[in-house]
Short mmCIF file of C-alpha atoms in Angstrom, two decimals:
data_model
loop_
_atom_site.label_atom_id
_atom_site.label_comp_id
_atom_site.label_asym_id
_atom_site.label_seq_id
_atom_site.Cartn_x
_atom_site.Cartn_y
_atom_site.Cartn_z
CA MET A 1 -12.38 4.07 -10.01
CA PHE A 2 -9.35 1.75 -9.63
CA LYS A 3 -7.38 4.59 -8.01
CA LYS A 4 -10.25 5.26 -5.59
CA ILE A 5 -10.46 1.58 -4.58
CA ILE A 6 -6.69 1.53 -3.91
CA ASN A 7 -7.01 4.68 -1.79
CA ILE A 8 -9.88 3.14 0.21
CA LEU A 9 -7.86 -0.05 0.83
CA ILE A 10 -4.88 2.02 2.01
CA LEU A 11 -7.17 3.97 4.33
CA PHE A 12 -8.60 0.73 5.74
CA PHE A 13 -5.08 -0.59 6.34
CA ILE A 14 -3.99 2.60 8.13
CA THR A 15 -7.22 2.56 10.15
CA SER A 16 -6.64 -1.03 11.24
CA CYS A 17 -3.04 -0.21 12.30
CA ILE A 18 -4.23 2.78 14.36
CA ALA A 19 -7.09 0.80 15.92
CA PHE A 20 -4.66 -1.94 16.97
CA MET A 21 -1.77 0.26 18.15
CA VAL A 22 -3.88 2.76 20.15
CA THR A 23 -4.74 0.06 22.67
CA ARG A 24 -1.04 -0.71 23.12
CA ILE A 25 -0.05 2.86 23.97
CA ILE A 26 -2.87 3.91 26.31
CA PRO A 27 -1.82 3.76 29.98
CA GLY A 28 -2.82 0.78 32.12
CA ASP A 29 -2.44 -2.97 32.15
CA PRO A 30 -5.41 -5.04 30.92
CA ARG A 31 -4.24 -8.04 33.00
CA ILE A 32 -4.48 -6.03 36.22
CA ALA A 33 -7.82 -4.54 35.16
CA TYR A 34 -9.15 -8.05 34.53
CA LEU A 35 -7.96 -9.40 37.89
CA ASN A 36 -9.35 -6.36 39.72
CA THR A 37 -12.72 -6.74 37.97
CA PHE A 38 -13.11 -10.29 39.27
CA ASN A 39 -11.43 -9.59 42.65
CA LEU A 40 -8.62 -12.05 41.94
CA PRO A 41 -5.21 -11.71 43.67
CA LEU A 42 -2.45 -9.92 41.73
CA THR A 43 0.02 -12.78 41.84
CA GLU A 44 2.77 -13.48 39.28
CA ASP A 45 1.12 -16.77 38.30
CA ASN A 46 -2.25 -15.13 37.76
CA LEU A 47 -0.69 -12.35 35.62
CA LYS A 48 1.13 -14.90 33.42
CA TYR A 49 -2.03 -16.99 33.07
CA ILE A 50 -4.15 -13.98 32.02
CA GLU A 51 -1.39 -12.88 29.63
CA ARG A 52 -1.54 -16.25 27.84
CA GLU A 53 -5.36 -16.22 27.79
CA MET A 54 -5.39 -12.75 26.20
CA GLY A 55 -2.68 -13.67 23.69
CA LEU A 56 -0.40 -10.89 24.97
CA ASN A 57 2.61 -13.18 25.30
CA ILE A 58 3.22 -13.49 21.54
CA PRO A 59 5.07 -10.92 19.34
CA ILE A 60 3.03 -7.79 18.61
CA TRP A 61 3.14 -8.23 14.81
CA LYS A 62 1.65 -11.69 15.26
CA GLN A 63 -1.04 -10.25 17.55
CA TYR A 64 -1.88 -7.72 14.80
CA TYR A 65 -1.96 -10.39 12.08
CA ILE A 66 -4.34 -12.60 14.10
CA TRP A 67 -6.54 -9.62 14.99
CA LEU A 68 -6.73 -8.40 11.37
CA LYS A 69 -7.49 -11.90 10.07
CA ASN A 70 -10.26 -12.30 12.64
CA ILE A 71 -11.75 -8.85 12.09
CA LEU A 72 -12.05 -9.50 8.33
CA ASN A 73 -14.19 -12.50 9.29
CA LEU A 74 -16.26 -10.29 11.63
CA ASN A 75 -14.69 -12.03 14.60
CA LEU A 76 -13.84 -9.23 17.04
CA GLY A 77 -13.02 -11.60 19.88
CA LYS A 78 -14.49 -11.69 23.37
CA SER A 79 -14.63 -8.91 25.93
CA TYR A 80 -11.85 -9.24 28.51
CA ILE A 81 -14.22 -8.09 31.25
CA SER A 82 -17.65 -9.54 30.49
CA GLY A 83 -16.64 -12.46 28.28
CA LEU A 84 -19.37 -11.45 25.78
CA ASP A 85 -18.85 -11.75 22.03
CA VAL A 86 -17.66 -8.25 21.00
CA TYR A 87 -19.37 -8.35 17.58
CA ASN A 88 -22.80 -9.06 19.07
CA TYR A 89 -22.24 -6.59 21.91
CA MET A 90 -21.20 -3.84 19.48
CA LYS A 91 -24.07 -4.65 17.13
CA VAL A 92 -26.64 -3.93 19.86
CA SER A 93 -24.86 -0.72 20.92
CA PHE A 94 -24.45 0.36 17.29
CA ILE A 95 -28.20 0.09 16.66
CA TYR A 96 -28.90 2.45 19.57
CA SER A 97 -26.24 4.93 18.36
CA LEU A 98 -27.60 4.67 14.81
CA LYS A 99 -31.12 5.51 16.03
CA LEU A 100 -29.76 8.54 17.89
CA MET A 101 -27.72 9.63 14.87
CA ILE A 102 -30.65 9.32 12.40
CA PHE A 103 -32.94 11.21 14.78
CA SER A 104 -30.33 13.99 15.18
CA ILE A 105 -29.72 14.24 11.42
CA GLY A 106 -33.49 14.49 10.90
CA ILE A 107 -33.63 17.45 13.33
CA ILE A 108 -30.60 19.08 11.66
CA ILE A 109 -32.12 18.83 8.15
CA PHE A 110 -35.64 19.81 9.25
CA ILE A 111 -34.42 23.02 10.96
CA SER A 112 -31.21 24.00 9.13
CA PHE A 113 -32.54 24.06 5.56
CA PRO A 114 -35.53 26.40 6.14
CA LEU A 115 -33.45 28.70 8.37
CA GLY A 116 -30.50 28.73 5.94
CA ILE A 117 -32.73 29.46 2.92
CA PHE A 118 -34.67 32.23 4.68
CA SER A 119 -31.43 33.78 6.05
CA ALA A 120 -30.06 33.92 2.49
CA VAL A 121 -33.27 35.45 1.13
CA LYS A 122 -33.50 37.93 4.02
CA GLN A 123 -29.78 38.71 4.15
CA ASN A 124 -28.77 41.59 6.47
CA THR A 125 -32.29 41.91 7.90
CA VAL A 126 -33.19 41.61 11.59
CA PHE A 127 -34.32 38.04 10.97
CA ASP A 128 -30.94 37.14 9.43
CA LYS A 129 -29.03 38.70 12.33
CA ILE A 130 -31.12 36.88 14.95
CA ILE A 131 -30.52 33.53 13.19
CA LYS A 132 -26.80 34.30 12.95
CA TRP A 133 -26.53 35.02 16.67
CA LEU A 134 -28.58 31.95 17.60
CA SER A 135 -26.33 29.84 15.34
CA LEU A 136 -23.21 31.18 17.04
CA ILE A 137 -24.69 30.52 20.48
CA GLY A 138 -25.67 26.98 19.48
CA MET A 139 -22.17 26.25 18.15
CA SER A 140 -20.42 27.82 21.15
CA PHE A 141 -22.14 26.08 24.07
CA PRO A 142 -20.53 22.79 25.13
CA LYS A 143 -22.78 19.79 24.53
CA PHE A 144 -22.42 18.46 28.08
CA TRP A 145 -23.58 21.83 29.50
CA LEU A 146 -26.65 21.89 27.22
CA GLY A 147 -27.37 18.30 28.23
CA TYR A 148 -27.39 19.18 31.93
CA ILE A 149 -29.57 22.25 31.29
CA PHE A 150 -32.16 20.13 29.43
CA ILE A 151 -32.10 17.48 32.14
CA SER A 152 -32.58 20.09 34.90
CA LEU A 153 -35.37 22.00 33.16
CA LEU A 154 -37.29 19.55 30.95
CA GLY A 155 -36.58 16.38 32.91
CA VAL A 156 -36.35 17.24 36.61
CA LYS A 157 -38.24 20.55 37.06
CA PHE A 158 -41.10 20.22 34.55
CA LYS A 159 -40.98 16.41 34.19
CA LEU A 160 -41.80 16.60 30.49
CA LEU A 161 -39.30 14.05 29.17
CA PRO A 162 -37.27 11.07 30.44
CA ILE A 163 -33.71 12.01 31.41
CA SER A 164 -31.95 8.67 31.03
CA GLY A 165 -32.01 5.27 29.34
CA ALA A 166 -33.75 4.16 26.16
CA TYR A 167 -36.76 2.44 27.65
CA ALA A 168 -39.49 5.00 26.91
CA LYS A 169 -40.56 5.98 23.39
CA ASN A 170 -39.63 9.63 23.92
CA SER A 171 -36.27 8.90 25.62
CA ILE A 172 -34.47 9.82 22.41
CA ILE A 173 -35.75 13.43 22.32
CA LEU A 174 -33.41 15.04 24.87
CA PRO A 175 -30.15 13.38 23.72
CA GLY A 176 -31.17 13.91 20.07
CA ILE A 177 -31.81 17.64 20.53
CA THR A 178 -28.61 18.09 22.56
CA LEU A 179 -26.53 16.31 19.91
CA SER A 180 -28.02 18.20 16.98
CA LEU A 181 -28.05 21.78 18.35
CA SER A 182 -24.45 22.72 17.52
CA TYR A 183 -24.77 21.19 14.04
CA ILE A 184 -27.99 23.15 13.36
CA GLY A 185 -26.11 26.43 13.76
CA TYR A 186 -23.24 25.24 11.58
CA TYR A 187 -25.45 23.93 8.75
CA THR A 188 -27.76 26.95 8.83
CA GLN A 189 -24.80 29.23 8.12
CA LEU A 190 -23.25 26.78 5.62
CA ILE A 191 -26.49 26.56 3.61
CA LYS A 192 -26.94 30.34 3.71
CA GLU A 193 -23.37 31.07 2.56
CA ASN A 194 -23.48 28.57 -0.30
CA ILE A 195 -26.84 29.84 -1.56
CA LEU A 196 -25.51 33.42 -1.51
CA ILE A 197 -22.43 32.34 -3.52
CA VAL A 198 -24.60 30.65 -6.17
CA LEU A 199 -27.00 33.62 -6.32
CA LYS A 200 -24.08 35.78 -7.54
CA LYS A 201 -23.30 33.46 -10.49
CA ASP A 202 -23.92 34.58 -14.07
CA PHE A 203 -26.49 31.87 -14.85
CA ILE A 204 -28.69 33.24 -12.04
CA LYS A 205 -28.51 36.72 -13.61
CA TYR A 206 -29.47 35.26 -17.00
CA ALA A 207 -32.36 33.39 -15.42
CA LYS A 208 -33.64 36.63 -13.88
CA LEU A 209 -33.31 38.39 -17.24
CA ARG A 210 -35.33 35.58 -18.86
CA GLY A 211 -38.06 36.28 -16.31
CA VAL A 212 -37.79 32.99 -14.43
CA ASN A 213 -39.91 32.92 -11.27
CA LYS A 214 -38.00 33.94 -8.07
CA LYS A 215 -39.10 30.82 -6.20
CA ARG A 216 -37.90 28.61 -9.05
CA ILE A 217 -34.54 30.42 -9.16
CA LEU A 218 -34.10 29.91 -5.41
CA ILE A 219 -35.07 26.22 -5.25
CA ASN A 220 -34.19 24.82 -8.71
CA TYR A 221 -31.12 26.92 -9.42
CA ALA A 222 -29.56 28.27 -6.19
CA LEU A 223 -30.35 25.50 -3.70
CA LEU A 224 -29.63 22.57 -6.03
CA ASN A 225 -26.32 24.08 -7.17
CA SER A 226 -25.24 24.76 -3.58
CA LEU A 227 -25.87 21.18 -2.41
CA THR A 228 -22.43 19.76 -3.29
CA PRO A 229 -20.41 21.26 -0.38
CA ILE A 230 -23.35 20.69 1.99
CA ILE A 231 -23.57 16.97 1.14
CA THR A 232 -19.78 16.62 1.42
CA SER A 233 -19.95 18.17 4.87
CA PHE A 234 -22.85 15.87 5.85
CA GLY A 235 -20.74 12.85 4.90
CA LYS A 236 -18.08 13.92 7.39
CA THR A 237 -20.69 14.80 10.01
CA ILE A 238 -22.19 11.30 9.97
CA GLY A 239 -18.84 9.82 11.01
CA SER A 240 -18.20 12.48 13.64
CA LEU A 241 -21.74 12.10 15.01
CA LEU A 242 -21.12 8.44 15.76
CA GLY A 243 -17.73 9.18 17.25
CA GLY A 244 -18.97 12.26 19.08
CA THR A 245 -21.86 10.65 20.92
CA VAL A 246 -19.56 9.62 23.78
CA ILE A 247 -20.43 12.60 26.02
CA ILE A 248 -24.14 12.69 25.14
CA GLU A 249 -24.70 8.98 25.61
CA ASN A 250 -23.00 9.00 28.99
CA ILE A 251 -24.93 12.08 30.19
CA PHE A 252 -28.28 10.51 29.22
CA ALA A 253 -27.25 6.88 29.94
CA TRP A 254 -28.09 6.04 26.32
CA PRO A 255 -26.93 2.44 25.71
CA GLY A 256 -24.98 3.14 22.51
CA LEU A 257 -21.38 2.96 21.35
CA GLY A 258 -20.36 6.06 23.33
CA LYS A 259 -21.41 4.54 26.65
CA MET A 260 -19.85 1.22 25.67
CA ILE A 261 -16.43 2.71 24.83
CA VAL A 262 -16.14 4.62 28.12
CA GLU A 263 -16.77 1.41 30.09
CA ALA A 264 -14.28 -0.42 27.85
CA ILE A 265 -11.54 2.19 28.40
CA ASP A 266 -12.11 2.05 32.17
CA GLY A 267 -11.57 -1.71 32.07
CA ARG A 268 -8.74 -1.67 29.46
CA ASP A 269 -10.96 -3.95 27.38
CA TYR A 270 -8.74 -4.13 24.28
CA PRO A 271 -11.08 -6.07 21.92
CA ILE A 272 -13.93 -3.57 22.43
CA ILE A 273 -11.66 -0.50 22.10
CA GLN A 274 -10.08 -1.88 18.91
CA GLY A 275 -13.47 -2.82 17.45
CA TYR A 276 -14.92 0.61 18.27
CA ILE A 277 -12.05 2.57 16.68
CA PHE A 278 -12.12 0.36 13.58
CA LEU A 279 -15.93 0.59 13.24
CA VAL A 280 -16.15 4.38 13.64
CA SER A 281 -13.19 4.98 11.29
CA THR A 282 -14.68 2.61 8.69
CA LEU A 283 -18.08 4.30 8.88
CA PHE A 284 -16.38 7.68 8.47
CA ILE A 285 -14.62 6.47 5.29
CA ILE A 286 -17.81 4.89 3.91
CA SER A 287 -20.02 7.92 4.64
CA THR A 288 -17.42 10.24 3.05
CA GLU A 289 -17.24 8.07 -0.09
CA ILE A 290 -21.04 7.83 -0.35
CA SER A 291 -21.35 11.62 -0.07
CA SER A 292 -18.72 11.94 -2.87
CA LEU A 293 -20.75 9.59 -5.10
CA ILE A 294 -23.92 11.62 -4.45
CA CYS A 295 -22.02 14.82 -5.34
CA TYR A 296 -20.78 13.21 -8.58
CA TRP A 297 -24.37 12.23 -9.38
CA ILE A 298 -25.65 15.77 -8.74
CA ASN A 299 -22.72 17.47 -10.45
CA PRO A 300 -20.92 15.17 -12.98
CA ARG A 301 -18.46 18.00 -13.77
CA MET A 302 -16.81 17.37 -10.36
CA LYS A 303 -15.82 13.87 -11.43
CA GLU A 304 -14.48 15.09 -14.76
CA LYS A 305 -12.34 17.71 -13.00
CA GLU A 306 -10.84 15.12 -10.61
CA GLU A 307 -10.07 12.76 -13.50
#
């Protein structure tokens, strides 16, 4: 446990360094972006004044120290462009992204598990081949292309669902489906492959010889014993879902973190960019660790092997 805590602290430190340094190497000058946003003249005096206001005139290590100290106190600073408190701004955007992520994960679980189980049971049948091809198609199509197809057909032509914003109750359906489609194909195949691996184990053969019911073997033996790699993969997916909503949220004008970060990059809004990178990286670490703990709980032998 002590070793794991040290590893997590090291990861947090590396994450904070990356979050801080990325904003210093991306092209563009935040001072010029700020002056352009407010239509102020690009004079030498104005540039020096903005530089002092943003704290860019002090050594970079000192900038990092101040930023890290503030971020540990949940003080992410103020947006260079809007002047809003970054923590409160990100909190609102995060809630929208979280809703979209939970909705998408619900779709993934609801569809992937039945399809994966039935594909394993019906291996090499027509049904299995159709699911395999649909999974490949779902994983291959770019998300932005699927998003535009859904908008054109379900939003514009048939007017079944809202195509932008988060103001109607069913606004989440189109972005949620678009975000989850590629993951459905991936998890369907992952679940199928892991069940097939477990079904070849000796304890499954012994269970069959003891006359254990087929349904019980599939659910209680095969599915439960194949959950470990699936849960580990879900832990990584949660982090990538939050980070990967950038395209989807901008296509559907969903007011989450993805839409926020694009606007921040356009305006070279350092505090928001730093806060976003740190938040997404931290959530990725946390979700990965939680999935590991769940795996240890399901299969204690994993923990013993690592120790």
